[in-house]
Coordinates of C-alpha atoms in Angstrom, one line a residue:
Chain A
M1 CA -36.0 35.6 -34.4
E2 CA -39.8 35.4 -34.4
D3 CA -40.1 31.7 -34.1
I4 CA -40.0 30.9 -30.4
N5 CA -40.2 27.2 -31.0
Q6 CA -37.1 27.2 -33.1
L7 CA -35.4 29.3 -30.4
D8 CA -36.4 26.7 -27.8
T9 CA -34.9 23.9 -30.0
D10 CA -31.7 25.9 -30.6
I11 CA -31.3 26.5 -26.8
S12 CA -31.7 22.8 -26.1
E13 CA -29.2 21.8 -28.7
A14 CA -26.6 24.3 -27.6
I15 CA -27.0 23.2 -24.0
Q16 CA -26.6 19.6 -25.1
K17 CA -23.4 20.5 -27.0
K18 CA -22.2 22.5 -24.0
Q19 CA -21.9 25.6 -26.2
M20 CA -22.6 27.9 -23.3
Y21 CA -21.5 31.1 -25.0
K22 CA -24.2 30.4 -27.6
V23 CA -26.7 29.5 -24.9
C24 CA -26.2 32.9 -23.4
S25 CA -26.9 34.7 -26.8
L26 CA -30.0 32.6 -27.4
Y27 CA -31.4 33.2 -23.9
Y28 CA -30.8 36.9 -24.5
E29 CA -32.6 36.6 -27.8
A30 CA -35.5 34.9 -26.1
A31 CA -35.6 37.6 -23.5
N32 CA -35.8 40.3 -26.2
Y33 CA -38.5 38.3 -27.9
F34 CA -40.7 38.5 -24.8
K35 CA -39.8 42.1 -24.2
K36 CA -41.1 43.0 -27.6
K37 CA -44.3 41.2 -26.7
S38 CA -44.4 43.3 -23.5
D39 CA -44.2 40.2 -21.4
I40 CA -41.7 41.6 -18.9
E41 CA -41.9 38.6 -16.5
A42 CA -40.9 36.2 -19.2
A43 CA -38.3 38.6 -20.5
C44 CA -36.7 38.9 -17.1
F45 CA -36.7 35.2 -16.6
F46 CA -34.7 34.8 -19.8
Y47 CA -32.4 37.8 -19.0
T48 CA -31.6 36.0 -15.8
Q49 CA -30.9 32.8 -17.6
A50 CA -28.6 34.7 -19.9
L51 CA -27.0 36.5 -17.0
V52 CA -25.6 33.4 -15.3
M53 CA -24.2 32.1 -18.6
A54 CA -22.7 35.5 -19.4
L55 CA -21.0 35.6 -16.0
E56 CA -19.6 32.1 -16.5
E57 CA -18.5 32.7 -20.1
N58 CA -17.4 36.3 -19.5
H59 CA -19.7 37.1 -22.4
D60 CA -19.7 40.4 -24.3
L61 CA -23.4 40.8 -23.5
K62 CA -22.8 40.7 -19.7
E63 CA -23.1 44.4 -19.0
K64 CA -26.1 44.8 -21.4
I65 CA -27.9 42.0 -19.5
I66 CA -27.2 43.5 -16.1
N67 CA -28.4 46.8 -17.3
K68 CA -31.7 45.3 -18.5
L69 CA -32.3 43.5 -15.2
E70 CA -31.5 46.6 -13.2
K71 CA -33.8 48.7 -15.4
Y72 CA -36.6 46.3 -14.5
G73 CA -35.6 46.3 -10.9
R74 CA -34.7 42.6 -10.9
N75 CA -31.0 42.9 -9.9
Q76 CA -29.3 44.6 -7.0
D77 CA -25.6 45.1 -6.2
T78 CA -24.4 43.2 -9.3
T79 CA -20.7 42.7 -9.2
L80 CA -18.9 42.1 -12.5
N81 CA -15.9 39.9 -13.1
Chain B
M1 CA -21.5 3.7 16.2
N2 CA -20.1 7.1 15.5
D3 CA -16.6 6.7 13.9
N4 CA -15.7 10.3 14.8
K5 CA -15.9 9.6 18.5
P6 CA -12.8 8.1 20.0
S7 CA -13.5 4.8 21.5
K8 CA -12.6 3.9 25.1
N9 CA -9.5 2.2 23.7
Y10 CA -8.4 5.5 22.4
N11 CA -7.1 6.5 25.8
S12 CA -4.8 3.5 25.9
Y13 CA -3.4 4.5 22.5
K14 CA -2.7 8.0 23.9
S15 CA -0.8 6.6 26.9
Q16 CA 1.3 4.5 24.6
L17 CA 1.9 7.6 22.4
E18 CA 3.4 9.4 25.4
L19 CA 6.4 7.0 25.2
A20 CA 7.4 8.7 22.0
L21 CA 8.1 11.8 24.1
L22 CA 10.8 10.1 26.1
D23 CA 14.5 10.7 25.5
I24 CA 15.5 8.9 22.3
E25 CA 17.4 6.2 24.2
K26 CA 14.2 5.2 26.0
A27 CA 11.5 6.3 23.6
K28 CA 9.2 4.0 21.7
G29 CA 7.7 5.0 18.4
I30 CA 4.2 6.0 17.6
P31 CA 1.9 3.0 18.4
N32 CA 0.3 0.9 15.6
E33 CA -3.2 2.3 16.0
Y34 CA -2.1 5.7 14.7
Y35 CA -1.1 4.0 11.4
V36 CA -4.1 1.8 10.9
E37 CA -7.2 2.9 12.8
E38 CA -9.7 5.3 11.2
V39 CA -10.4 6.9 14.6
C40 CA -6.8 8.0 14.9
F41 CA -6.8 9.3 11.3
K42 CA -9.7 11.5 12.3
V43 CA -8.0 12.7 15.4
E44 CA -5.0 13.7 13.2
Q45 CA -7.3 15.5 10.8
E46 CA -8.4 17.8 13.6
K47 CA -5.2 18.1 15.7
I48 CA -2.7 18.3 12.9
F49 CA -4.2 19.1 9.6
N50 CA -7.2 21.3 10.5
T51 CA -5.4 23.4 13.1
G52 CA -1.9 23.7 11.5
W53 CA -0.4 24.5 8.1
F54 CA -0.1 21.7 5.5
A55 CA 0.8 21.4 1.8
I56 CA -2.1 20.8 -0.7
G57 CA -0.7 21.7 -4.1
F58 CA 1.7 23.4 -6.4
A59 CA 1.1 27.0 -7.5
N60 CA 2.8 26.1 -10.8
D61 CA 0.0 23.8 -11.7
L62 CA -2.2 26.9 -12.0
G63 CA -0.2 28.4 -14.8
Q64 CA -3.0 30.4 -16.5
P65 CA -5.2 32.9 -14.9
G66 CA -8.6 31.3 -14.3
S67 CA -7.0 27.9 -13.6
V68 CA -8.7 25.9 -10.9
I69 CA -7.8 22.6 -9.3
P70 CA -10.1 20.7 -6.9
V71 CA -8.4 19.0 -4.0
T72 CA -9.7 16.9 -1.1
Y73 CA -7.9 16.3 2.1
F74 CA -9.6 14.3 4.8
N75 CA -12.9 14.5 3.0
N76 CA -12.7 18.3 3.1
P77 CA -13.3 19.5 -0.5
M78 CA -11.4 22.6 -1.5
F79 CA -10.2 24.2 -4.8
I80 CA -7.1 26.2 -5.6
I81 CA -7.7 29.0 -8.1
R82 CA -5.5 31.6 -9.8
S83 CA -8.0 34.4 -10.3
K84 CA -8.2 36.3 -13.6
E85 CA -9.0 39.4 -11.6
D86 CA -5.7 39.8 -9.8
N87 CA -3.6 36.7 -10.7
K88 CA -3.5 35.7 -7.1
V89 CA -3.7 32.1 -5.9
R90 CA -6.4 31.4 -3.4
V91 CA -8.0 28.4 -1.9
F92 CA -11.8 28.1 -1.2
Q93 CA -14.0 25.5 0.3
N94 CA -15.4 23.7 -2.8
V95 CA -19.1 24.2 -1.9
C96 CA -21.9 26.5 -3.0
R97 CA -23.3 28.7 -0.2
H98 CA -26.8 27.9 -1.3
R99 CA -27.5 24.1 -0.9
G100 CA -24.0 22.9 -0.3
M101 CA -23.4 21.6 -3.8
K102 CA -19.7 20.8 -4.8
L103 CA -18.7 23.5 -7.3
I104 CA -15.6 22.2 -9.1
D105 CA -15.2 18.6 -10.1
E106 CA -12.1 18.6 -12.3
P107 CA -9.2 20.8 -13.1
T108 CA -10.1 23.4 -15.7
V109 CA -9.5 27.0 -16.9
L110 CA -12.5 29.2 -16.1
K111 CA -13.5 32.0 -18.5
G112 CA -15.5 33.9 -16.0
A113 CA -17.5 33.3 -12.8
I114 CA -17.7 30.0 -10.9
R115 CA -21.3 28.8 -11.5
C116 CA -23.0 26.2 -9.4
R117 CA -24.5 23.5 -11.6
Y118 CA -27.5 23.1 -9.3
H119 CA -29.3 26.5 -9.1
S120 CA -26.6 28.6 -10.9
W121 CA -25.5 30.8 -8.0
C122 CA -22.3 32.4 -9.3
Y123 CA -19.1 33.5 -7.6
Q124 CA -16.3 35.7 -8.8
Q125 CA -12.9 34.0 -9.0
T126 CA -12.0 36.1 -5.9
G127 CA -14.9 34.5 -4.0
E128 CA -17.6 37.2 -4.0
N129 CA -21.1 36.0 -4.7
C130 CA -22.1 37.7 -8.0
A131 CA -25.5 36.1 -8.9
T132 CA -28.4 34.5 -7.1
P133 CA -30.7 33.9 -10.1
H134 CA -34.5 33.7 -9.5
L135 CA -33.8 34.1 -5.7
G136 CA -36.9 36.3 -5.3
G137 CA -39.0 34.3 -7.7
P138 CA -38.7 33.9 -11.5
G139 CA -36.7 36.7 -13.0
I140 CA -36.1 38.4 -9.7
N141 CA -32.5 38.0 -8.6
F142 CA -32.6 39.3 -5.0
H143 CA -34.6 39.1 -1.8
K144 CA -34.6 41.5 1.1
S145 CA -33.6 38.7 3.5
I146 CA -30.5 37.7 1.6
D147 CA -27.4 39.7 1.5
K148 CA -25.1 38.5 -1.2
K149 CA -22.1 40.2 0.4
E150 CA -22.4 37.7 3.2
L151 CA -22.6 34.7 0.9
G152 CA -19.3 34.6 -0.8
L153 CA -17.2 31.5 -1.0
F154 CA -15.5 30.3 2.2
E155 CA -11.9 31.3 1.8
V156 CA -9.3 29.0 3.3
R157 CA -6.2 30.6 4.9
T158 CA -3.4 30.1 2.4
H159 CA 0.3 30.7 2.2
I160 CA 2.6 30.0 -0.8
W161 CA 6.3 29.2 -0.2
R162 CA 8.7 27.7 -2.6
G163 CA 5.9 27.1 -5.2
V164 CA 3.9 25.1 -2.7
V165 CA 0.4 26.0 -1.6
F166 CA -0.2 25.6 2.1
V167 CA -3.5 25.9 4.0
N168 CA -4.6 26.3 7.5
P169 CA -8.2 25.3 7.4
N170 CA -9.4 26.5 10.8
G171 CA -7.5 29.8 10.3
N172 CA -6.2 30.0 13.8
A173 CA -2.6 28.8 13.4
P174 CA 0.2 31.3 14.0
K175 CA 1.5 32.9 10.7
F176 CA 3.3 30.4 8.4
E177 CA 6.4 32.6 8.4
D178 CA 6.5 32.3 12.2
V179 CA 5.7 28.6 12.4
H180 CA 8.4 27.8 9.8
S181 CA 10.9 30.6 10.5
S182 CA 13.7 28.2 11.2
I183 CA 13.7 26.5 7.8
I184 CA 12.9 29.7 5.9
K185 CA 16.0 31.2 7.5
R186 CA 18.1 28.1 6.9
W187 CA 17.2 28.0 3.2
E188 CA 16.9 31.7 2.5
I189 CA 19.8 31.5 0.1
F190 CA 17.5 29.5 -2.2
D191 CA 14.8 32.3 -2.3
Q192 CA 15.3 32.7 -6.0
E193 CA 13.2 32.2 -9.1
L194 CA 12.1 28.6 -9.6
H195 CA 11.4 27.1 -13.0
T196 CA 9.6 23.9 -13.7
D197 CA 8.0 22.2 -16.7
L198 CA 4.9 20.2 -15.7
L199 CA 5.5 17.3 -18.1
G200 CA 9.2 16.6 -17.7
S201 CA 9.7 17.5 -14.0
S202 CA 6.7 16.1 -12.3
F203 CA 5.5 12.7 -11.3
Q204 CA 3.1 11.0 -9.0
L205 CA 3.2 7.8 -7.0
E206 CA 0.4 5.9 -5.1
L207 CA 1.3 3.9 -2.0
N208 CA -0.6 1.6 0.3
S209 CA 0.7 3.3 3.4
N210 CA 0.0 5.7 6.2
W211 CA 1.3 9.2 5.5
K212 CA 3.6 9.1 8.5
L213 CA 5.6 6.1 7.2
A214 CA 6.5 8.0 4.0
V215 CA 7.7 10.9 6.2
E216 CA 9.7 8.6 8.5
N217 CA 11.4 6.8 5.7
Y218 CA 12.6 10.0 4.1
L219 CA 14.0 11.5 7.3
E220 CA 16.9 9.1 7.8
A221 CA 19.9 7.9 5.8
Y222 CA 20.1 4.7 7.8
H223 CA 18.4 2.6 5.1
L224 CA 20.4 3.9 2.2
P225 CA 23.0 1.1 1.9
W226 CA 20.3 -1.5 1.6
V227 CA 17.4 0.2 -0.1
H228 CA 19.2 2.5 -2.5
P229 CA 22.5 0.8 -3.4
G230 CA 22.8 3.0 -6.5
L231 CA 22.5 6.2 -4.5
N232 CA 24.9 4.8 -1.9
S233 CA 27.6 4.3 -4.6
Y234 CA 28.1 8.1 -4.7
S235 CA 26.6 9.1 -1.4
K236 CA 27.7 6.8 1.3
L237 CA 26.1 6.5 4.8
E238 CA 29.2 8.2 6.3
D239 CA 28.7 11.2 4.0
H240 CA 25.4 12.0 5.7
E241 CA 24.6 14.1 8.8
N242 CA 21.3 14.4 10.6
I243 CA 19.4 17.7 10.5
V244 CA 17.8 17.8 14.0
N245 CA 15.4 20.5 14.9
Y246 CA 13.0 19.6 17.6
G247 CA 10.3 21.8 16.0
N248 CA 8.7 21.5 12.7
Y249 CA 11.2 19.7 10.5
S250 CA 14.1 17.3 10.4
G251 CA 16.1 15.3 7.9
Q252 CA 19.6 14.8 6.6
I253 CA 22.5 16.4 4.8
S254 CA 24.5 14.7 2.1
Y255 CA 28.0 16.0 1.6
K256 CA 28.6 14.1 -1.6
Y257 CA 26.1 15.6 -4.0
N258 CA 27.7 15.3 -7.5
P259 CA 25.2 14.8 -10.2
I260 CA 26.4 13.1 -13.4
F261 CA 24.0 12.7 -16.4
S262 CA 24.5 10.5 -19.4
T263 CA 24.0 13.6 -21.7
G264 CA 27.1 15.1 -20.2
K265 CA 25.1 18.3 -19.5
K266 CA 24.9 20.1 -16.2
F267 CA 22.2 22.3 -14.9
K268 CA 23.0 25.9 -14.0
D269 CA 23.5 26.4 -10.3
F270 CA 21.4 28.8 -8.2
K271 CA 23.1 32.2 -7.7
D272 CA 25.5 33.1 -5.0
L273 CA 25.3 29.9 -3.0
G274 CA 28.9 29.8 -1.8
S275 CA 31.3 26.9 -1.9
E276 CA 29.6 25.0 1.0
W277 CA 26.8 24.0 -1.5
D278 CA 29.3 22.7 -4.1
S279 CA 28.7 19.1 -2.9
K280 CA 26.0 19.5 -0.3
G281 CA 22.3 18.5 -0.5
E282 CA 19.8 18.9 2.2
Y283 CA 16.7 16.7 2.5
I284 CA 14.0 17.5 5.1
V285 CA 10.4 16.9 5.8
L286 CA 8.4 20.0 6.7
F287 CA 5.9 18.5 9.0
P288 CA 3.4 17.2 8.5
N289 CA 3.4 16.4 4.8
L290 CA 6.0 18.1 2.6
I291 CA 9.1 16.3 1.6
M292 CA 11.8 18.8 0.3
G293 CA 15.2 18.6 -1.1
V294 CA 17.7 21.3 -2.1
Q295 CA 20.9 21.0 -4.1
R296 CA 23.0 23.6 -5.9
D297 CA 21.4 23.0 -9.3
H298 CA 17.8 21.9 -8.5
L299 CA 15.2 21.6 -5.8
F300 CA 12.3 19.3 -5.4
N301 CA 9.1 19.2 -3.4
N302 CA 7.0 16.1 -2.7
I303 CA 3.5 16.6 -1.3
I304 CA 2.2 13.6 0.6
E305 CA -1.6 13.4 0.3
P306 CA -3.2 11.2 3.0
V307 CA -6.1 9.5 1.1
S308 CA -7.0 7.2 4.0
S309 CA -5.2 5.8 7.1
E310 CA -3.5 3.3 4.7
K311 CA -3.3 5.0 1.4
I312 CA -1.3 8.0 0.1
I313 CA -0.5 9.8 -3.1
E314 CA 2.9 11.5 -3.5
R315 CA 3.2 14.3 -6.0
V316 CA 6.7 15.4 -6.9
Q317 CA 7.8 18.6 -8.7
I318 CA 11.4 19.5 -9.6
Y319 CA 12.6 23.1 -10.0
Y320 CA 15.5 24.6 -11.7
S321 CA 17.4 27.9 -11.4
D322 CA 17.2 29.2 -15.0
I323 CA 14.3 29.3 -17.5
K324 CA 16.8 28.2 -20.2
I325 CA 16.9 24.8 -18.5
L326 CA 13.4 24.3 -19.7
D327 CA 14.5 24.5 -23.3
Q328 CA 14.5 21.5 -25.6
E329 CA 18.3 21.3 -25.3
Y330 CA 18.0 20.2 -21.7
Q331 CA 14.9 18.0 -22.1
S332 CA 16.6 14.6 -22.0
T333 CA 18.7 15.7 -19.0
R334 CA 15.6 17.0 -17.2
L335 CA 13.9 13.7 -17.9
E336 CA 16.9 11.7 -16.7
N337 CA 17.0 13.8 -13.5
A338 CA 13.3 13.3 -12.9
Q339 CA 13.7 9.5 -13.5
L340 CA 16.6 9.4 -11.0
W341 CA 14.4 10.8 -8.3
K342 CA 11.4 8.7 -9.3
T343 CA 13.6 5.6 -9.0
V344 CA 14.7 6.7 -5.6
F345 CA 11.2 7.2 -4.4
E346 CA 10.0 4.0 -6.1
E347 CA 12.8 2.0 -4.4
D348 CA 11.3 3.2 -1.1
I349 CA 7.8 1.8 -1.9
F350 CA 8.4 -1.7 -0.7
V351 CA 9.8 -0.6 2.7
V352 CA 7.1 2.0 3.2
E353 CA 4.3 -0.5 2.3
G354 CA 6.1 -3.2 4.2
M355 CA 6.1 -1.1 7.4
Q356 CA 2.4 -0.5 6.8
K357 CA 1.7 -4.2 6.7
G358 CA 3.9 -4.6 9.8
R359 CA 1.8 -2.1 11.7
H360 CA -0.9 -4.7 11.8
A361 CA 1.3 -7.0 13.9
K362 CA -0.6 -7.1 17.2
Y363 CA 2.4 -7.0 19.5
F364 CA 4.6 -4.5 17.8
D365 CA 5.1 -1.7 20.3
G366 CA 6.1 1.2 18.1
G367 CA 9.7 0.1 17.9
R368 CA 12.9 1.5 19.3
F369 CA 15.2 4.1 17.8
S370 CA 18.9 4.0 17.1
P371 CA 20.1 7.0 19.2
I372 CA 22.6 7.8 16.5
M373 CA 20.9 7.1 13.2
D374 CA 17.2 7.6 14.0
V375 CA 17.3 11.1 15.6
P376 CA 15.4 12.8 12.8
T377 CA 12.7 10.1 13.0
H378 CA 12.5 10.7 16.7
V379 CA 12.1 14.4 16.1
F380 CA 9.1 13.6 14.0
H381 CA 7.5 11.2 16.5
D382 CA 8.1 13.8 19.3
W383 CA 6.5 16.5 17.2
Y384 CA 3.6 14.2 16.3
A385 CA 3.0 13.1 19.9
R386 CA 3.0 16.8 21.1
K387 CA 0.4 17.7 18.5
I388 CA -1.9 14.8 19.2
L389 CA -1.6 15.0 23.0
Q390 CA -1.6 18.8 22.8
Y391 CA 1.5 19.3 25.0

């Protein structure tokens, strides 16, 4: 998704509806958006947001997110459920 | 004024409590203050509930892996969880290691980690800290000064016996099996599979009473002819015998257990009990707060939760010997059995609450015991006084 404003709206809506599995996917999407723009700080912020939702939801993206954060040196000693 | 600090009057309560330690023919019961005063409730919290083992919940309530139930005893928030990782039941302090936020507000089934709603620190269901998001700044999830391994949830020492979850909050009590070896041995014949359905075999009562009065009322058969006339029609006073163990439990035996249900059905007996259990039921309180009953065809546990010095919740669960008893075929018989016990416990409410009201009578001195009929109650008062006075 290239429209970051739409993504922002979608995240807010999903949070309001407590659709946390979806929130995780949307944060991951936002992180990838900023990664593509080479904004690693913003990307890692959103990977982190996605991480906590992934841990809570036991999301399929969990390992991928951890790998991304470890790749950028933002996570240490991550333990998985 | 700090309510936690015993007032100067507290020493006079203690000296009155010493009278409970006398021989039953001379003893007086626990004095009023221990039933009505907040300071005494706080002393009990420390000397009985924090340092010993007590019941907080039923393992069966956590049927599914990931199930979690918050419980609060004496303002101490905890939660019981059956972890998805290893299916083990554990108890943790219900608090995030970051800023002390309460983690679990209502019973639920978790899909994954326990996430604090404040800053999203996450914990595995086995208690390990698994995420400290943005700890080192935005997008940086660690900091050299913070070791996540040291910031797991506080686990509460736990033991499960007969489907009941017991805790020892300060972690220093002798092992549960040692503390309660006598009753474990006495009832080892009932160490069999237990089956319960949460809807038809559980109920809850709320009473305006101190927890000790619910204990005391259950311990003796003396009141049966007047308070439970229905029960007395098939289990007369003379059919009862005291269970006296100057230790951690007491109660009574009935020698006339013979359940008859309107459906004409009978529950299957537990295996290999022997003929002595054909018509026997045993009813004890495992001090401080677990009411228990065993009969050949079903058992029950009743956890007394002290909400305040003058309020309790009783939670009852009934167990059967065979999973087939949970079938639809037995549903109305199970409901009838649960209703029978509910009626018995409800019949006791007016006396338990009546004693609570009476405990505000200024000149009541703790009362005297029948040396024949009140021995199990005296066992409890003796146990209680030793714990509070630390003898």
